[in-house]
Short mmCIF file of C-alpha atoms in Angstrom, two decimals:
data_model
loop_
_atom_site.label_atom_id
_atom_site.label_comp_id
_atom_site.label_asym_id
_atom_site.label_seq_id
_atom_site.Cartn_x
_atom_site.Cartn_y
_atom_site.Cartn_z
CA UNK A 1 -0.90 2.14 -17.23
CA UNK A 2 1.95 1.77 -19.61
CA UNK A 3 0.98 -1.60 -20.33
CA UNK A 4 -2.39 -1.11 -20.78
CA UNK A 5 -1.58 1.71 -23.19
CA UNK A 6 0.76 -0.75 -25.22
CA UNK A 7 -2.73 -2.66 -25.88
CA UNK A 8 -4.87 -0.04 -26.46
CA UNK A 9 -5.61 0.44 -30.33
CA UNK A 10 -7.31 3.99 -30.43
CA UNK A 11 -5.67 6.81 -32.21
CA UNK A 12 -6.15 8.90 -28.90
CA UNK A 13 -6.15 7.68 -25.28
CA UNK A 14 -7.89 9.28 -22.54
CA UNK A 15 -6.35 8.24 -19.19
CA UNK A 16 -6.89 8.40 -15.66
CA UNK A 17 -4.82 8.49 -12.43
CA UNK A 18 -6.65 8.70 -9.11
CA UNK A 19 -4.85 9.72 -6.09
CA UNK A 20 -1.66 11.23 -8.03
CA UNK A 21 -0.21 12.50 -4.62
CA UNK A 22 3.22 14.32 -5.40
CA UNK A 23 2.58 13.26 -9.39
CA UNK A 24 5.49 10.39 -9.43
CA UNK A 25 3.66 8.19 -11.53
CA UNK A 26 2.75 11.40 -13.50
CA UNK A 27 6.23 12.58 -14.45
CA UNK A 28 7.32 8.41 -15.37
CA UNK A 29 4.41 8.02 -17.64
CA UNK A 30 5.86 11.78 -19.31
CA UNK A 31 8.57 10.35 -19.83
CA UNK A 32 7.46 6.52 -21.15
CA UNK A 33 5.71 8.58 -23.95
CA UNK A 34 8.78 10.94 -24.89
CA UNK A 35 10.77 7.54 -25.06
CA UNK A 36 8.65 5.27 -26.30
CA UNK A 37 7.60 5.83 -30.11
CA UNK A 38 4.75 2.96 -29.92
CA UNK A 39 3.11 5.36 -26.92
CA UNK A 40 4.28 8.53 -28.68
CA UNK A 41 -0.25 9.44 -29.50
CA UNK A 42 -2.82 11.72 -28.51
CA UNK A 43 -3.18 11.19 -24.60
CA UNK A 44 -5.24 13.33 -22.26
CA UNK A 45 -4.84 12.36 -18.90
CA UNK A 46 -7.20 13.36 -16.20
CA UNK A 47 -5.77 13.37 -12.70
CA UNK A 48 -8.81 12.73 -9.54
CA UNK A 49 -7.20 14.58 -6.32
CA UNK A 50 -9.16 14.91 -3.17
CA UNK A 51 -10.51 18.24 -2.27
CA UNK A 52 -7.73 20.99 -1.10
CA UNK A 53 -5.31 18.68 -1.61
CA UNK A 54 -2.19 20.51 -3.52
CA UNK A 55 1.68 19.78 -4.28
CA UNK A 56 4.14 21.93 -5.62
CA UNK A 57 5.45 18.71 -7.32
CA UNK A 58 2.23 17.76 -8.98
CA UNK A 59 2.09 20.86 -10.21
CA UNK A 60 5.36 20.38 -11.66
CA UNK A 61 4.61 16.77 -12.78
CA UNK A 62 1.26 18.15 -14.67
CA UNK A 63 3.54 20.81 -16.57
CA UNK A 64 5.88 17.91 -17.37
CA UNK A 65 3.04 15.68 -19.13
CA UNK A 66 1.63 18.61 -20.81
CA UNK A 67 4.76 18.74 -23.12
CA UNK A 68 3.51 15.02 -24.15
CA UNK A 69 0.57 15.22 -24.05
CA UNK A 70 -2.21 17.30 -21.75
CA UNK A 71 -3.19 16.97 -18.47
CA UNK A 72 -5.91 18.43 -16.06
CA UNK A 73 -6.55 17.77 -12.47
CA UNK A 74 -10.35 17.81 -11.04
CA UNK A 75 -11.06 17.87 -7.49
CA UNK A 76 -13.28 14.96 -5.77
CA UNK A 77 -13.56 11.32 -4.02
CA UNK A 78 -12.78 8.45 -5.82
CA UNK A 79 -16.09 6.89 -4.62
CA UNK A 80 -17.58 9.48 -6.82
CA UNK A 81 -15.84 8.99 -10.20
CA UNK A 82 -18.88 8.24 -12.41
CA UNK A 83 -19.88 11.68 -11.68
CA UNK A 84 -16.21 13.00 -12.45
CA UNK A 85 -16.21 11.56 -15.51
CA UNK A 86 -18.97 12.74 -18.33
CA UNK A 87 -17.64 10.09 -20.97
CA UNK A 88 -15.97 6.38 -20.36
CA UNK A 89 -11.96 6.50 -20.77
CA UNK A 90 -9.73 4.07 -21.74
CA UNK A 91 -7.42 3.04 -18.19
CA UNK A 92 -7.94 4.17 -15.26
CA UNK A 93 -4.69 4.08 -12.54
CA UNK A 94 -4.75 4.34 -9.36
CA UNK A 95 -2.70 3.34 -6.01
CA UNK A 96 -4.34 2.08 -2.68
CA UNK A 97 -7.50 3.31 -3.41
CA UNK A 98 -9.51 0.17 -2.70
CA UNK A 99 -8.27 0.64 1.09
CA UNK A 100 -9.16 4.37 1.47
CA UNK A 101 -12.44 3.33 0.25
CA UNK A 102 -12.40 0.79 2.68
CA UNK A 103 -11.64 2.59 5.34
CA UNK A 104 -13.31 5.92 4.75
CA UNK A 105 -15.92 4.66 1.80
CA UNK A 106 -18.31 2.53 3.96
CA UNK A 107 -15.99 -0.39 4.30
CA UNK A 108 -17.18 -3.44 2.29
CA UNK A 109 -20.76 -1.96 0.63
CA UNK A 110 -17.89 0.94 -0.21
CA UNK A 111 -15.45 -1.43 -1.97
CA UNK A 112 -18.32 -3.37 -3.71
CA UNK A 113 -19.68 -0.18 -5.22
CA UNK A 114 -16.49 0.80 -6.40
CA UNK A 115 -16.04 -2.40 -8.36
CA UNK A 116 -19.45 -1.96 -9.62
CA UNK A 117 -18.78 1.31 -10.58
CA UNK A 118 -15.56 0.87 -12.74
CA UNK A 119 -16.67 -0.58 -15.23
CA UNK A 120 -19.41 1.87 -16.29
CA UNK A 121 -16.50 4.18 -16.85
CA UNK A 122 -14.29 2.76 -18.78
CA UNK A 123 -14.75 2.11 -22.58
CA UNK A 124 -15.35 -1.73 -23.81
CA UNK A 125 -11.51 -3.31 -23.42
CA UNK A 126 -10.57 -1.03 -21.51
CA UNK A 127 -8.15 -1.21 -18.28
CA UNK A 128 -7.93 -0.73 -14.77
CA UNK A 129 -4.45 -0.81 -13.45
CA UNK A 130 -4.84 -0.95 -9.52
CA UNK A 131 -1.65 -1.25 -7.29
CA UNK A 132 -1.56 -1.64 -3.49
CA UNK A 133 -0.31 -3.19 -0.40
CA UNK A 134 -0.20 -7.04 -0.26
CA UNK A 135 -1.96 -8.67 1.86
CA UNK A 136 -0.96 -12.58 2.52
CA UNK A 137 -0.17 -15.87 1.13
CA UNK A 138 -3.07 -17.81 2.09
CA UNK A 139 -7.18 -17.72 1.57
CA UNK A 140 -7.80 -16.05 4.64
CA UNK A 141 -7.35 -13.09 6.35
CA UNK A 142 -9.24 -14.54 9.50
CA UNK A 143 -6.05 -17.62 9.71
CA UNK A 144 -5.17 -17.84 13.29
CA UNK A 145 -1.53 -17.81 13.90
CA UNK A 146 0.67 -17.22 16.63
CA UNK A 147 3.29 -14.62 16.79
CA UNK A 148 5.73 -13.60 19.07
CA UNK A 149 7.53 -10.23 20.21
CA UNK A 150 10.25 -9.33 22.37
CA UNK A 151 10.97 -5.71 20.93
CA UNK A 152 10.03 -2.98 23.84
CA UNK A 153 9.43 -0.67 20.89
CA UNK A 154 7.26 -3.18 18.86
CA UNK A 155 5.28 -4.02 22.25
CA UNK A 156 5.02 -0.77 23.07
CA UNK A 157 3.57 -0.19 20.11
CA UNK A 158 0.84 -3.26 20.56
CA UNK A 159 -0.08 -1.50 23.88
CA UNK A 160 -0.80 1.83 22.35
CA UNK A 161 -1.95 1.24 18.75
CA UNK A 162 -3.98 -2.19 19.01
CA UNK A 163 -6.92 -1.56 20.85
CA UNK A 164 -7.32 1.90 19.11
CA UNK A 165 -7.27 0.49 15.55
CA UNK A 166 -9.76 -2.71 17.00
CA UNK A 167 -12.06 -0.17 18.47
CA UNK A 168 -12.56 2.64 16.30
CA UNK A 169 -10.80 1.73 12.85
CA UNK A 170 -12.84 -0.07 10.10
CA UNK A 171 -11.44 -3.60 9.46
CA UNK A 172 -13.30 -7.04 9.36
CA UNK A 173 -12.52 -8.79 12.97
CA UNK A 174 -15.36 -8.97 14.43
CA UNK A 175 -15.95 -12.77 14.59
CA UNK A 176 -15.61 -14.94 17.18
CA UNK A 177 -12.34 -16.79 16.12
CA UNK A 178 -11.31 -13.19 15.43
CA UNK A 179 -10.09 -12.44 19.54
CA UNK A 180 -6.67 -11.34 19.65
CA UNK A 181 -5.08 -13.22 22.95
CA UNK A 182 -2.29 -12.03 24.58
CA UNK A 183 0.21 -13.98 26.82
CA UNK A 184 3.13 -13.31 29.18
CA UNK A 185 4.72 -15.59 31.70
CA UNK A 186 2.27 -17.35 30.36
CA UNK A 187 -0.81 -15.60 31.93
CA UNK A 188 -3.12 -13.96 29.92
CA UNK A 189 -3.01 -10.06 29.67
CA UNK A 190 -4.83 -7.37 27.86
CA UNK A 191 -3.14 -6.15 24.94
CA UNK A 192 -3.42 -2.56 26.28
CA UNK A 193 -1.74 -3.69 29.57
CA UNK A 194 1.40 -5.51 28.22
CA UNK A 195 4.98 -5.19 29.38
CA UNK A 196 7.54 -4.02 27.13
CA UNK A 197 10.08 -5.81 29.02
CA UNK A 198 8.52 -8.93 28.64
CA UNK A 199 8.26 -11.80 25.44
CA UNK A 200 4.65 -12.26 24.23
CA UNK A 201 3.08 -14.54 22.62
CA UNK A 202 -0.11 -13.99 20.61
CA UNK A 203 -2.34 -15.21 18.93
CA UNK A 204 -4.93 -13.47 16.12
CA UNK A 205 -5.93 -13.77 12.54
CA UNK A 206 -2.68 -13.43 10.50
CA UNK A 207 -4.62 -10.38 8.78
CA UNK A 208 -4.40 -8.48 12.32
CA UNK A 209 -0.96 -9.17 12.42
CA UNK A 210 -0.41 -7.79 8.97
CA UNK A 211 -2.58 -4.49 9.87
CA UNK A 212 -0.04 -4.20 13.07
CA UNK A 213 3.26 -4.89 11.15
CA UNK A 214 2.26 -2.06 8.57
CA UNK A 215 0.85 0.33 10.44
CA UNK A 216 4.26 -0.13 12.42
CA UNK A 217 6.44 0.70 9.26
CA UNK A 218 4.09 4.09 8.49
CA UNK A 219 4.48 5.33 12.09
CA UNK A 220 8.35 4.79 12.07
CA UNK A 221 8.29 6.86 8.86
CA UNK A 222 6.07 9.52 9.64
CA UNK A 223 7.97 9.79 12.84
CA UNK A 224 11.19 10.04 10.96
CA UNK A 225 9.66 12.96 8.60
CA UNK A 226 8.03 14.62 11.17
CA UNK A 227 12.41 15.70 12.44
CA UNK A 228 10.97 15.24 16.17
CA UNK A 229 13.66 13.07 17.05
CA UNK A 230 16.23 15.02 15.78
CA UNK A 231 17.18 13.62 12.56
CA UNK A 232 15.34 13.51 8.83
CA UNK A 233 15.97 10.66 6.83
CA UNK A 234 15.31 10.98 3.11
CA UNK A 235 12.62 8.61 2.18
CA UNK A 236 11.04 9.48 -1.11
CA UNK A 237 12.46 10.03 -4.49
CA UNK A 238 11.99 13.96 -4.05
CA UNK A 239 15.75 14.29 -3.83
CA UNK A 240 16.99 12.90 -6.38
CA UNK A 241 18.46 9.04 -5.69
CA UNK A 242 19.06 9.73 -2.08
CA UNK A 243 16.05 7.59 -1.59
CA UNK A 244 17.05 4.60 -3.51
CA UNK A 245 21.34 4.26 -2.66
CA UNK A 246 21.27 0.34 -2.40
CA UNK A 247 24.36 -1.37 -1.31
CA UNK A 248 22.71 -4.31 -2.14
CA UNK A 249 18.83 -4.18 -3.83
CA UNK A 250 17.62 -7.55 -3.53
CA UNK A 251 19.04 -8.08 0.21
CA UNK A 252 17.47 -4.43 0.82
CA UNK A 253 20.68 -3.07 1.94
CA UNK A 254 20.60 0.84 1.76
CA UNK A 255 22.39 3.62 2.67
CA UNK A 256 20.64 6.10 4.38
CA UNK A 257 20.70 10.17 3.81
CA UNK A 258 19.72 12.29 6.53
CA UNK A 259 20.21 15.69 8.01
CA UNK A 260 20.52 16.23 11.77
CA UNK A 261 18.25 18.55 13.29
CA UNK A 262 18.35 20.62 16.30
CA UNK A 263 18.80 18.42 19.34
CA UNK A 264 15.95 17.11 21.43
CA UNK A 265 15.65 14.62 24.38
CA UNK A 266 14.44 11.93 21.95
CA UNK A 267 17.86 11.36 20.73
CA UNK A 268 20.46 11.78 23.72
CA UNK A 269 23.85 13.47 23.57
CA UNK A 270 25.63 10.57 23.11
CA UNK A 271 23.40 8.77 20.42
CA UNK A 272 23.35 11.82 18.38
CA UNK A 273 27.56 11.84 18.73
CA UNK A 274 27.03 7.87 17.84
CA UNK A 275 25.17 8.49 15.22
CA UNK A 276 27.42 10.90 13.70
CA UNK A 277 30.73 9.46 14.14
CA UNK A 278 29.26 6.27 12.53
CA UNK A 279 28.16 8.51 8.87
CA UNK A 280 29.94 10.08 6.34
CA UNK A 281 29.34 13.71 5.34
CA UNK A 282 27.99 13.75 1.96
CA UNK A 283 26.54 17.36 -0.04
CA UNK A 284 25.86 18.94 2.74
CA UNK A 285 24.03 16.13 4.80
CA UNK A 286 25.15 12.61 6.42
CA UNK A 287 24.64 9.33 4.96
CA UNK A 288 25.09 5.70 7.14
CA UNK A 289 24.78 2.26 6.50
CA UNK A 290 20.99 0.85 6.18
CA UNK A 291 21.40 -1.55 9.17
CA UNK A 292 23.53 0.35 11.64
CA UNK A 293 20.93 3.37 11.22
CA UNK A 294 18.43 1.41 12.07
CA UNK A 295 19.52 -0.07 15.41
CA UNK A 296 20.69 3.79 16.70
CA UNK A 297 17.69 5.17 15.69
CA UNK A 298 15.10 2.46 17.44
CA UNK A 299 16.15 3.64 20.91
CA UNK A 300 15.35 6.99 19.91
CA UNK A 301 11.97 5.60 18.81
CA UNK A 302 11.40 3.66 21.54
CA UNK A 303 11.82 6.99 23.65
CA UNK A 304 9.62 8.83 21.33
CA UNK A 305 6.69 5.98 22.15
CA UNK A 306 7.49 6.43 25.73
CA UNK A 307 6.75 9.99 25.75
CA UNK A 308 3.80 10.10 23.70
CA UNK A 309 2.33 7.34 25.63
CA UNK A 310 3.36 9.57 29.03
CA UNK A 311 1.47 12.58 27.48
CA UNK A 312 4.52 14.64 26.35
CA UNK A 313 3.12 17.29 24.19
CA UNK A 314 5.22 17.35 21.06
CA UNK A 315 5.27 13.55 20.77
CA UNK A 316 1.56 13.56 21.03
CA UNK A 317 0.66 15.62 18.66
CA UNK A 318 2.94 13.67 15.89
CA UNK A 319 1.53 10.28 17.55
CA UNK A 320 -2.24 12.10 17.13
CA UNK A 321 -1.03 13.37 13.74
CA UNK A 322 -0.24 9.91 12.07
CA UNK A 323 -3.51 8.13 13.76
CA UNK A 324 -5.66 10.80 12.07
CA UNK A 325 -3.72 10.29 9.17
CA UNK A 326 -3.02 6.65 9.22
CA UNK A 327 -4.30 4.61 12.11
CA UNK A 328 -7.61 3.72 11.33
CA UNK A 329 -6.91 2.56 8.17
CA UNK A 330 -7.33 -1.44 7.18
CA UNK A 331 -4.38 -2.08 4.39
CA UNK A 332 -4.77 -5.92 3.78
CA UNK A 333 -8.68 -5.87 3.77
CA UNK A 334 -8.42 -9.07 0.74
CA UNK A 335 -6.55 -11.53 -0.83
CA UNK A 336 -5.29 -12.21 -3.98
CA UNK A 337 -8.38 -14.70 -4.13
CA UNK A 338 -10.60 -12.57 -2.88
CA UNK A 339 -9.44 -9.63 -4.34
CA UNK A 340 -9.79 -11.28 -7.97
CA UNK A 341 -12.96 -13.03 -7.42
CA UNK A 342 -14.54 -9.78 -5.80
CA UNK A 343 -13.08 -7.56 -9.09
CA UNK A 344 -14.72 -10.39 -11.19
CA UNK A 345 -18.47 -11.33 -8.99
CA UNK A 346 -19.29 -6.90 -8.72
CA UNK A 347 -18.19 -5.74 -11.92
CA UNK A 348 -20.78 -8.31 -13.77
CA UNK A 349 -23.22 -6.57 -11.47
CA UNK A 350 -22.96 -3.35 -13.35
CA UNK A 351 -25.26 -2.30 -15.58
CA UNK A 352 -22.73 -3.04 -18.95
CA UNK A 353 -22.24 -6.35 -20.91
CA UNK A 354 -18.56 -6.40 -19.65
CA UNK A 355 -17.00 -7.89 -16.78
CA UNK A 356 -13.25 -6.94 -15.21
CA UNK A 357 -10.65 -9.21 -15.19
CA UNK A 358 -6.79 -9.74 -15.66
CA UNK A 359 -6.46 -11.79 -18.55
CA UNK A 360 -2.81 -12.41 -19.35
CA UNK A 361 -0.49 -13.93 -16.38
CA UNK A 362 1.53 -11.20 -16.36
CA UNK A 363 -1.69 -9.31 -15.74
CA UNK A 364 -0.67 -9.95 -11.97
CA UNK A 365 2.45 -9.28 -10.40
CA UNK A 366 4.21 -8.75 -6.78
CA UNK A 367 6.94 -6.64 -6.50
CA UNK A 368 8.57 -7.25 -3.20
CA UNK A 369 9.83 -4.03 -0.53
CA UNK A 370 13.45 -5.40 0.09
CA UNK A 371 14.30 -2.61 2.27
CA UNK A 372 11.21 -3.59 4.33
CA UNK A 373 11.28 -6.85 4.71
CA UNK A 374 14.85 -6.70 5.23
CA UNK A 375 14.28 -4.35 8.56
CA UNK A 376 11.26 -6.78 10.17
CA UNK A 377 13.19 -10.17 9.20
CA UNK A 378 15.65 -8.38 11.75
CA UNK A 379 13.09 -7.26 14.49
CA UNK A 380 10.50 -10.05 14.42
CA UNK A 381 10.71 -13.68 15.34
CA UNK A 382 7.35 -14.10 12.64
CA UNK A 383 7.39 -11.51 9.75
CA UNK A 384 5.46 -11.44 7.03
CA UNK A 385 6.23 -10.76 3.46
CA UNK A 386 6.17 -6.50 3.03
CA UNK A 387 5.22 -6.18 -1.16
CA UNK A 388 3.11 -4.48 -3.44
CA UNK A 389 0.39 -6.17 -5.52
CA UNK A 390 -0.04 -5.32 -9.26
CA UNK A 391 -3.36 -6.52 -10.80
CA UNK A 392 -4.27 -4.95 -14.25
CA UNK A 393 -8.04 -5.75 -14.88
CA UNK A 394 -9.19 -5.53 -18.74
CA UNK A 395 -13.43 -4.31 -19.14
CA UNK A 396 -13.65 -7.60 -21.10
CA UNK A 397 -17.03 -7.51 -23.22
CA UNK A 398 -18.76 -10.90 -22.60
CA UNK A 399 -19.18 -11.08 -26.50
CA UNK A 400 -15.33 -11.28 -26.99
CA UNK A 401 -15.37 -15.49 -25.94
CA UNK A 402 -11.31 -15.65 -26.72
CA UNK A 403 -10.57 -13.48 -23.64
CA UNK A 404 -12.82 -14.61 -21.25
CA UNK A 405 -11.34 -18.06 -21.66
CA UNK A 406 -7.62 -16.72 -21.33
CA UNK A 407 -8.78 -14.53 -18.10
CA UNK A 408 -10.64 -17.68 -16.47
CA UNK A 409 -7.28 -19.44 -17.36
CA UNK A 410 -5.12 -16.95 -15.90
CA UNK A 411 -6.94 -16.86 -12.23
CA UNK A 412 -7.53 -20.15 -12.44
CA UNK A 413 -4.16 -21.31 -10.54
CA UNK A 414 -4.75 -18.12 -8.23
CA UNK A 415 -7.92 -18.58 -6.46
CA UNK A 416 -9.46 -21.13 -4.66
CA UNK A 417 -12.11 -23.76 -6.20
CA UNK A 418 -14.78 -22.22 -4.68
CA UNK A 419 -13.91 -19.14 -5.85
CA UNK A 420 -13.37 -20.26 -9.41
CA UNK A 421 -17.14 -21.40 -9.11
CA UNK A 422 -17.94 -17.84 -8.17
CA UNK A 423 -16.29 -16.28 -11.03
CA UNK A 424 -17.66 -18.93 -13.60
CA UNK A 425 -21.17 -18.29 -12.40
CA UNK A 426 -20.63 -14.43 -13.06
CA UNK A 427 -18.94 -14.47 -16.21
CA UNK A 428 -21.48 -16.78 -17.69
CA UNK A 429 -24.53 -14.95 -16.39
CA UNK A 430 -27.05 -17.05 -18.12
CA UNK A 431 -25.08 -16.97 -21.47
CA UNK A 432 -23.69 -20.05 -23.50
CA UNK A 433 -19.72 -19.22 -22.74
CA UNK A 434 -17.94 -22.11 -21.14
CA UNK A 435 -14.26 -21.95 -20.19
#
């Protein structure tokens, strides 16, 4: 959004975030207009929260921005912004949408509508800045690979999670080639019957294996906030820099804050003593290296999965809690390729002479989770890259002939050929542009 603002050319912006969760983006883009004199205009922002969703630090984050600028927050779906809206604005901002839609929008028609939809409601040259999980290097989600495991708590994990997310979640293996096969001792076995103790080897579409490796990371988390096995890490940027004390960024070395809780089965006697003897007390809590955190706390994991699995009723309900929350939903539902094409192919669908499109290279941009991929380089024998994927898409007017040419230039090295055909045929709709 700061980007796109730095293009804009109105005397006063109205701005969008959907989704502001705990208002993070909020209170930085309060503070990019206090600091930045080119930003330093008129902007209204307009923040789209689902229904009886509240935070104490949105509420916060809205009172910061309203010293900038002002800020109100309306209630409703993101599917449903045209009708939130009563006059086109000039960016809209918003963070993993496209997968909630996904997953709770109707899946594909969902997504599709949504692209058709955006730009209807924002102004000529206008911007949508969209940020969310990356999905692969490749073309395909539907690649077959193969991937191995010999983690009890990762293959416990396949056991319990896999065929709940392939029966009931919304995702896009369904096709033939799409069968996820299981081996040990080189036998074939059901997924839900594997053996922790055991390697296995398996092979699926390396999109399944992404869904899996992810959905892995958010249960670890939401285990670790949830206190149940007697410690809380501090994970978000609530307190202060706790959440972000690198020993070494770009190796995603950290040192970990956390507070130890009241004792439970899940962490034994001796780990929690471990654990403790190996951290440092720091303002009133304990902090421990990154990597040695990690490797104490997995056992405890590993127990928790264990006992939820067994029926144990505290780890069930925080198991049940994150698959309500979490488990059905698809993350890496596109590609780069597809992601752009699709942006490009639905928004010239819409009822507007514009079409959506990054048109500068720095337009699109990775940012990679260090700290992430730093953890599954160390538990997998196959992991795959952990990121976020930046894309800022400009409501390009099909009169403006410059632009187009730069945008068709800038995805050009990004998507495949026959996806470059796709997005020619729907930015020239008929008309005499050529790139």
């Amino acid at each position: 959004m700061k980007q796109a603002l730095k293009r804009l050319r109105r005397a006063r912006h109205h701005v969008v975030e959907v989704g502001p969760g705990g208002g993070s983006a909020v209170t930085y883009l309060a503070a990019q207009l206090t600091d930045d004199p080119a930003l330093s205009r008129d902007t209204h922002l307009t923040l789209i929260e689902a229904p009886g969703v509240v935070s104490q630090s949105l509420t916060n984050a809205v009172e910061k921005f309203n010293h900038v600028g002002t800020c109100e927050v309306r209630n409703g779906f993101a599917q449903d912004v045209a009708s939130l809206l009563s006059d086109p604005v000039d960016v809209i901002s918003a963070s993993a949408l496209l997968h909630e839609v996904y997953s709770y929008g109707g899946g594909y028609a969902g997504l599709h509508s949504m692209m058709r939809t955006l730009p209807s409601v924002l102004n000529p040259g206008g911007f949508f800045a969209y940020r969310d999980v990356y999905a692969v290097h490749g073309s395909s989600l539907h690649q077959r690979v193969i991937h191995s495991y010999n983690s009890r708590a990762w293959l416990t994990f396949l056991r319990m999670f896999t065929p709940h997310y392939l029966g009931a979640g919304t995702h896009p293996y369904h096709h033939a080639d799409d069968e996820l096969v299981a081996r040990q001792d080189s036998r074939i076995v059901s997924v839900s019957d594997l053996d922790p103790a055991t390697c296995a080897v398996i092979a699926a579409p390396i999109g399944l294996f992404r869904e899996i490796q992810r959905h892995y990371i958010t249960l670890r988390d939401h285990v670790w906030r949830s206190g149940v096995l007697g410690f809380t890490p501090v994970l978000d940027g609530m307190d202060g820099d706790l959440a972000t004390d690198w020993i070494d960024f770009r190796a995603g070395h950290k040192r970990i804050h956390y507070r130890l809780g009241e004792e439970t089965e899940w962490l034994s006697g001796p780990q929690r003593i471990m654990l403790a003897a190996m951290s440092e007390p720091y303002a009133g809590h304990h902090t421990i290296d990154g990597d040695i955190f990690d490797s104490v706390t997995d056992v405890a994991l590993l127990a928790f999965l264990d006992a939820a699995e067994a029926g144990d009723t505290t780890c069930s309900q925080v198991w049940e809690s994150w698959l309500l929350r979490e488990g059905l939903e698809s993350y890496a539902y596109l590609t780069l390729d597809q992601l752009l094409t699709a942006f490009t192919v639905h928004s010239a669908e819409a009822d507007t002479d514009t079409v959506l499109m990054p048109v500068r290279t720095g337009d699109i941009h990775r940012v990679d989770r260090h700290y992430y991929n730093r953890f599954l380089t160390q538990r997998l024998a196959n992991p795959l890259l952990d990121a976020k994927q930046l894309v800022l898409f400009q409501n390009i007017p099909r009169s403006d002939v410059d632009a187009l040419r730069q945008s068709f230039d800038t995805v050009s090295d990004r998507c495949a050929k026959a996806s470059l055909a796709r997005v020619y045929t729907a930015i020239n709709k008929g008309d005499n542009w050529t790139p």
